[in-house]
Amino acid sequence: MKFPFVRPLLATLLLAAGVAHAADDEAKVKKNLESFLNAPAVDSVKKTSYGGLFEVVLKSGELLYTDGNVSFIIDGSIIDAKSRKNITQARMLQLMKIDFASLPLDQAIKQVRGNGKRVIASFEDPNCGYCKRLAKDLQSLKDATVYTFLYPILSPDSTEKSKNIWCAKDKAAAWNDWMVGGKAPAAAAAGCDTSAIDKNVALGQKIKVTGTPTIFTADGNRLPGAVPLAQLEQAMNQAGTK
């Protein structure tokens, strides 16, 4: 007598066993690596399909590799010799992506240029020299909507300036006056709600924004630093519109 359901059932059981075994291995790697680091620093562990390695993502955003026994740790890029693809770089770009639609855009300064169809969001400190260079470059950007999240991480003065800009009657004008023209914003009026600044700092920390400017395109990809305008234009065009 034949039982046609036996093979699919057996395959399912073997698959489940394999998944459970992999989870056990990943848990073991996490435990041993955190013991080595002497801190609960591991965010995730994943068995890779190359070299018997495990990919380890730290809570700091760093990417490491190790074997099942954590007998060695690789801190660097892995290159696929056949395709010449930088596996680590590609993975980091994937890990650093965000859900653009989840950004609280009401906490950002909004500027619309032309038809505004292309969209970016940037996290910037008002005392950041690279942010000032970006602000000047963005004056030439066409057909785009720019959301600037005030992200004061450099000094107490950065926080003060951010609050003053946020409390200005015309936030975009106050931002550009300072970043492009060097005109300091007027002091914030008493009672102005500046809670958005604190929320931005918490948000930036959550999505691992460690420097300014950090730009996100509409597809969630991250561009760290004041990238050249041509590179930004290319990234925006590839991202499409939101």
mmCIF file of C-alpha atoms in Angstrom:
data_model
loop_
_atom_site.group_PDB
_atom_site.id
_atom_site.type_symbol
_atom_site.label_atom_id
_atom_site.label_comp_id
_atom_site.label_asym_id
_atom_site.label_seq_id
_atom_site.Cartn_x
_atom_site.Cartn_y
_atom_site.Cartn_z
ATOM 1 C CA MET A 1 0.000 0.000 0.000
ATOM 2 C CA LYS A 2 1.275 3.459 -0.904
ATOM 3 C CA PHE A 3 0.872 6.530 1.279
ATOM 4 C CA PRO A 4 1.295 9.609 -0.982
ATOM 5 C CA PHE A 5 1.317 11.952 2.001
ATOM 6 C CA VAL A 6 4.404 10.358 3.591
ATOM 7 C CA ARG A 7 7.061 12.036 1.443
ATOM 8 C CA PRO A 8 5.692 15.592 1.784
ATOM 9 C CA LEU A 9 5.256 15.025 5.516
ATOM 10 C CA LEU A 10 8.808 13.699 5.843
ATOM 11 C CA ALA A 11 10.161 16.664 3.869
ATOM 12 C CA THR A 12 8.262 19.054 6.130
ATOM 13 C CA LEU A 13 9.625 17.376 9.254
ATOM 14 C CA LEU A 14 13.186 17.453 7.933
ATOM 15 C CA LEU A 15 12.830 21.120 6.993
ATOM 16 C CA ALA A 16 11.468 21.965 10.438
ATOM 17 C CA ALA A 17 14.344 20.075 12.055
ATOM 18 C CA GLY A 18 16.816 21.960 9.886
ATOM 19 C CA VAL A 19 15.285 25.307 10.831
ATOM 20 C CA ALA A 20 15.333 24.396 14.516
ATOM 21 C CA HIS A 21 18.962 23.281 14.256
ATOM 22 C CA ALA A 22 19.934 26.525 12.524
ATOM 23 C CA ALA A 23 18.135 28.536 15.224
ATOM 24 C CA ASP A 24 20.009 26.617 17.901
ATOM 25 C CA ASP A 25 23.306 27.306 16.140
ATOM 26 C CA GLU A 26 22.489 31.000 15.804
ATOM 27 C CA ALA A 27 21.532 31.237 19.473
ATOM 28 C CA LYS A 28 24.802 29.538 20.405
ATOM 29 C CA VAL A 29 26.809 31.966 18.280
ATOM 30 C CA LYS A 30 25.023 34.928 19.852
ATOM 31 C CA LYS A 31 25.668 33.641 23.365
ATOM 32 C CA ASN A 32 29.351 32.904 22.734
ATOM 33 C CA LEU A 33 30.014 36.172 20.927
ATOM 34 C CA GLU A 34 28.373 38.248 23.640
ATOM 35 C CA SER A 35 30.485 36.338 26.144
ATOM 36 C CA PHE A 36 33.575 37.276 24.118
ATOM 37 C CA LEU A 37 32.481 40.928 23.901
ATOM 38 C CA ASN A 38 31.425 40.892 27.563
ATOM 39 C CA ALA A 39 28.253 42.793 26.648
ATOM 40 C CA PRO A 40 24.742 42.120 25.247
ATOM 41 C CA ALA A 41 25.816 43.755 22.001
ATOM 42 C CA VAL A 42 24.381 41.394 19.361
ATOM 43 C CA ASP A 43 21.247 42.427 17.493
ATOM 44 C CA SER A 44 20.943 39.390 15.208
ATOM 45 C CA VAL A 45 22.757 36.261 13.990
ATOM 46 C CA LYS A 46 22.116 34.599 10.656
ATOM 47 C CA LYS A 47 23.729 31.550 9.032
ATOM 48 C CA THR A 48 25.085 32.488 5.601
ATOM 49 C CA SER A 49 25.292 30.368 2.466
ATOM 50 C CA TYR A 50 29.025 30.911 2.072
ATOM 51 C CA GLY A 51 32.002 29.454 3.872
ATOM 52 C CA GLY A 52 30.032 28.089 6.820
ATOM 53 C CA LEU A 53 30.002 31.592 8.280
ATOM 54 C CA PHE A 54 27.477 33.320 10.479
ATOM 55 C CA GLU A 55 26.580 36.954 9.872
ATOM 56 C CA VAL A 56 26.434 38.945 13.098
ATOM 57 C CA VAL A 57 24.782 42.366 13.247
ATOM 58 C CA LEU A 58 25.704 44.328 16.354
ATOM 59 C CA LYS A 59 23.333 46.792 18.002
ATOM 60 C CA SER A 60 25.764 49.526 16.961
ATOM 61 C CA GLY A 61 25.015 48.673 13.323
ATOM 62 C CA GLU A 62 28.381 47.009 12.696
ATOM 63 C CA LEU A 63 28.565 43.780 10.688
ATOM 64 C CA LEU A 64 30.834 40.887 11.681
ATOM 65 C CA TYR A 65 31.322 37.273 10.643
ATOM 66 C CA THR A 66 32.292 34.242 12.678
ATOM 67 C CA ASP A 67 32.218 30.435 12.630
ATOM 68 C CA GLY A 68 29.843 28.254 14.607
ATOM 69 C CA ASN A 69 32.198 28.030 17.561
ATOM 70 C CA VAL A 70 33.179 31.713 17.548
ATOM 71 C CA SER A 71 36.788 30.574 17.237
ATOM 72 C CA PHE A 72 37.517 33.518 14.935
ATOM 73 C CA ILE A 73 35.870 36.829 14.069
ATOM 74 C CA ILE A 74 36.057 38.616 10.726
ATOM 75 C CA ASP A 75 35.755 42.396 10.902
ATOM 76 C CA GLY A 76 35.864 43.470 7.267
ATOM 77 C CA SER A 77 34.411 42.943 3.795
ATOM 78 C CA ILE A 78 33.724 39.588 2.181
ATOM 79 C CA ILE A 79 34.087 39.558 -1.601
ATOM 80 C CA ASP A 80 32.489 36.960 -3.871
ATOM 81 C CA ALA A 81 35.499 35.936 -5.986
ATOM 82 C CA LYS A 82 33.330 34.741 -8.873
ATOM 83 C CA SER A 83 31.035 37.739 -9.238
ATOM 84 C CA ARG A 84 33.494 40.208 -7.633
ATOM 85 C CA LYS A 85 30.558 41.512 -5.618
ATOM 86 C CA ASN A 86 31.227 43.049 -2.218
ATOM 87 C CA ILE A 87 28.781 40.978 -0.179
ATOM 88 C CA THR A 88 29.322 42.968 2.998
ATOM 89 C CA GLN A 89 28.738 46.331 1.346
ATOM 90 C CA ALA A 90 25.540 45.123 -0.319
ATOM 91 C CA ARG A 91 24.281 43.703 2.964
ATOM 92 C CA MET A 92 25.096 46.882 4.867
ATOM 93 C CA LEU A 93 23.089 48.942 2.370
ATOM 94 C CA GLN A 94 20.184 46.568 2.899
ATOM 95 C CA LEU A 95 20.471 46.731 6.687
ATOM 96 C CA MET A 96 20.631 50.527 6.703
ATOM 97 C CA LYS A 97 17.478 50.989 4.631
ATOM 98 C CA ILE A 98 14.421 52.412 6.365
ATOM 99 C CA ASP A 99 10.693 52.491 5.727
ATOM 100 C CA PHE A 100 10.444 56.020 4.346
ATOM 101 C CA ALA A 101 6.667 56.047 4.811
ATOM 102 C CA SER A 102 7.140 55.603 8.561
ATOM 103 C CA LEU A 103 9.065 58.869 8.987
ATOM 104 C CA PRO A 104 7.106 61.451 11.044
ATOM 105 C CA LEU A 105 7.344 64.172 8.411
ATOM 106 C CA ASP A 106 5.439 66.634 10.599
ATOM 107 C CA GLN A 107 8.632 66.837 12.685
ATOM 108 C CA ALA A 108 10.644 68.100 9.720
ATOM 109 C CA ILE A 109 11.054 71.377 7.859
ATOM 110 C CA LYS A 110 9.376 71.017 4.464
ATOM 111 C CA GLN A 111 10.610 72.701 1.299
ATOM 112 C CA VAL A 112 9.040 72.140 -2.104
ATOM 113 C CA ARG A 113 10.892 72.953 -5.305
ATOM 114 C CA GLY A 114 9.158 72.836 -8.686
ATOM 115 C CA ASN A 115 6.596 70.028 -8.888
ATOM 116 C CA GLY A 116 7.996 68.429 -5.725
ATOM 117 C CA LYS A 117 7.551 64.890 -7.048
ATOM 118 C CA ARG A 118 10.942 63.536 -5.981
ATOM 119 C CA VAL A 119 11.313 63.280 -2.212
ATOM 120 C CA ILE A 120 14.212 63.118 0.224
ATOM 121 C CA ALA A 121 14.567 63.425 3.978
ATOM 122 C CA SER A 122 17.750 64.568 5.684
ATOM 123 C CA PHE A 123 18.962 64.645 9.283
ATOM 124 C CA GLU A 124 21.074 67.747 9.861
ATOM 125 C CA ASP A 125 22.798 69.713 12.602
ATOM 126 C CA PRO A 126 22.734 73.522 12.173
ATOM 127 C CA ASN A 127 26.426 73.730 13.127
ATOM 128 C CA CYS A 128 27.519 71.006 10.707
ATOM 129 C CA GLY A 129 29.815 72.360 7.986
ATOM 130 C CA TYR A 130 28.907 69.574 5.548
ATOM 131 C CA CYS A 131 25.217 70.311 6.151
ATOM 132 C CA LYS A 132 25.827 73.935 5.172
ATOM 133 C CA ARG A 133 27.512 72.801 1.991
ATOM 134 C CA LEU A 134 24.549 70.517 1.268
ATOM 135 C CA ALA A 135 22.107 73.362 1.928
ATOM 136 C CA LYS A 136 23.877 75.489 -0.668
ATOM 137 C CA ASP A 137 23.827 72.631 -3.201
ATOM 138 C CA LEU A 138 20.132 71.993 -2.613
ATOM 139 C CA GLN A 139 19.329 75.518 -3.766
ATOM 140 C CA SER A 140 19.873 74.155 -7.299
ATOM 141 C CA LEU A 141 17.723 71.056 -6.800
ATOM 142 C CA LYS A 142 14.640 71.021 -9.026
ATOM 143 C CA ASP A 143 11.276 69.244 -8.804
ATOM 144 C CA ALA A 144 11.791 67.883 -5.306
ATOM 145 C CA THR A 145 10.369 67.972 -1.800
ATOM 146 C CA VAL A 146 12.988 68.143 0.934
ATOM 147 C CA TYR A 147 12.182 67.239 4.528
ATOM 148 C CA THR A 148 14.882 68.398 6.956
ATOM 149 C CA PHE A 149 14.894 66.828 10.396
ATOM 150 C CA LEU A 150 16.711 69.095 12.834
ATOM 151 C CA TYR A 151 19.165 66.734 14.508
ATOM 152 C CA PRO A 152 21.411 68.615 16.950
ATOM 153 C CA ILE A 153 24.168 66.232 18.008
ATOM 154 C CA LEU A 154 27.293 68.393 17.872
ATOM 155 C CA SER A 155 26.886 70.805 20.788
ATOM 156 C CA PRO A 156 24.426 72.533 23.141
ATOM 157 C CA ASP A 157 24.486 75.493 20.739
ATOM 158 C CA SER A 158 23.222 73.161 18.013
ATOM 159 C CA THR A 159 20.209 72.373 20.188
ATOM 160 C CA GLU A 160 19.591 76.058 20.850
ATOM 161 C CA LYS A 161 19.786 76.982 17.170
ATOM 162 C CA SER A 162 17.553 74.056 16.227
ATOM 163 C CA LYS A 163 14.878 75.212 18.676
ATOM 164 C CA ASN A 164 15.096 78.788 17.423
ATOM 165 C CA ILE A 165 14.758 77.683 13.803
ATOM 166 C CA TRP A 166 11.860 75.362 14.639
ATOM 167 C CA CYS A 167 10.024 78.162 16.431
ATOM 168 C CA ALA A 168 10.462 80.672 13.595
ATOM 169 C CA LYS A 169 7.325 81.824 11.782
ATOM 170 C CA ASP A 170 8.842 80.569 8.521
ATOM 171 C CA LYS A 171 10.960 77.535 9.429
ATOM 172 C CA ALA A 172 12.337 76.997 5.927
ATOM 173 C CA ALA A 173 13.380 80.627 5.577
ATOM 174 C CA ALA A 174 15.045 80.627 9.009
ATOM 175 C CA TRP A 175 16.902 77.415 8.116
ATOM 176 C CA ASN A 176 18.168 78.742 4.794
ATOM 177 C CA ASP A 177 19.011 82.157 6.223
ATOM 178 C CA TRP A 178 21.347 80.452 8.676
ATOM 179 C CA MET A 179 22.698 77.553 6.623
ATOM 180 C CA VAL A 180 23.162 79.473 3.368
ATOM 181 C CA GLY A 181 23.335 83.120 4.413
ATOM 182 C CA GLY A 182 24.893 82.870 7.875
ATOM 183 C CA LYS A 183 22.100 84.870 9.521
ATOM 184 C CA ALA A 184 21.469 83.463 12.998
ATOM 185 C CA PRO A 185 17.838 82.693 13.876
ATOM 186 C CA ALA A 186 15.985 84.878 16.350
ATOM 187 C CA ALA A 187 15.468 83.522 19.845
ATOM 188 C CA ALA A 188 12.472 81.245 20.238
ATOM 189 C CA ALA A 189 9.385 82.773 21.784
ATOM 190 C CA ALA A 190 8.555 81.709 25.316
ATOM 191 C CA GLY A 191 6.254 78.708 25.399
ATOM 192 C CA CYS A 192 7.121 77.492 21.889
ATOM 193 C CA ASP A 193 6.764 73.702 21.643
ATOM 194 C CA THR A 194 10.206 72.323 20.740
ATOM 195 C CA SER A 195 9.444 68.689 21.578
ATOM 196 C CA ALA A 196 9.955 67.791 17.906
ATOM 197 C CA ILE A 197 13.702 68.337 18.362
ATOM 198 C CA ASP A 198 13.913 65.742 21.140
ATOM 199 C CA LYS A 199 11.756 63.364 19.107
ATOM 200 C CA ASN A 200 14.106 63.789 16.134
ATOM 201 C CA VAL A 201 17.121 62.918 18.244
ATOM 202 C CA ALA A 202 15.381 59.799 19.540
ATOM 203 C CA LEU A 203 14.317 58.860 16.007
ATOM 204 C CA GLY A 204 17.811 59.367 14.610
ATOM 205 C CA GLN A 205 19.289 57.164 17.315
ATOM 206 C CA LYS A 206 16.686 54.493 16.597
ATOM 207 C CA ILE A 207 17.529 54.331 12.884
ATOM 208 C CA LYS A 208 21.267 54.656 13.595
ATOM 209 C CA VAL A 209 21.948 58.121 12.201
ATOM 210 C CA THR A 210 25.474 58.627 13.532
ATOM 211 C CA GLY A 211 26.537 61.676 11.534
ATOM 212 C CA THR A 212 25.166 64.666 9.681
ATOM 213 C CA PRO A 213 24.012 65.116 7.066
ATOM 214 C CA THR A 214 22.362 61.742 6.513
ATOM 215 C CA ILE A 215 19.983 61.649 3.561
ATOM 216 C CA PHE A 216 17.240 59.116 2.817
ATOM 217 C CA THR A 217 15.699 58.743 -0.638
ATOM 218 C CA ALA A 218 12.076 57.774 -1.215
ATOM 219 C CA ASP A 219 12.947 54.055 -1.486
ATOM 220 C CA GLY A 220 14.506 54.113 1.983
ATOM 221 C CA ASN A 221 18.125 54.029 0.861
ATOM 222 C CA ARG A 222 20.644 55.966 2.948
ATOM 223 C CA LEU A 223 23.253 58.427 1.689
ATOM 224 C CA PRO A 224 25.676 59.402 4.474
ATOM 225 C CA GLY A 225 27.463 62.731 4.142
ATOM 226 C CA ALA A 226 27.135 65.717 1.837
ATOM 227 C CA VAL A 227 27.130 63.761 -1.413
ATOM 228 C CA PRO A 228 27.683 65.692 -4.660
ATOM 229 C CA LEU A 229 24.478 67.027 -6.190
ATOM 230 C CA ALA A 230 24.890 64.828 -9.297
ATOM 231 C CA GLN A 231 25.078 61.711 -7.108
ATOM 232 C CA LEU A 232 22.030 62.821 -5.132
ATOM 233 C CA GLU A 233 20.091 63.483 -8.335
ATOM 234 C CA GLN A 234 20.933 59.980 -9.592
ATOM 235 C CA ALA A 235 19.849 58.363 -6.321
ATOM 236 C CA MET A 236 16.591 60.322 -6.308
ATOM 237 C CA ASN A 237 15.788 59.369 -9.871
ATOM 238 C CA GLN A 238 16.451 55.699 -9.134
ATOM 239 C CA ALA A 239 14.243 55.868 -6.038
ATOM 240 C CA GLY A 240 11.274 57.188 -7.983
ATOM 241 C CA THR A 241 8.572 59.250 -6.309
ATOM 242 C CA LYS A 242 6.424 58.916 -3.206
#
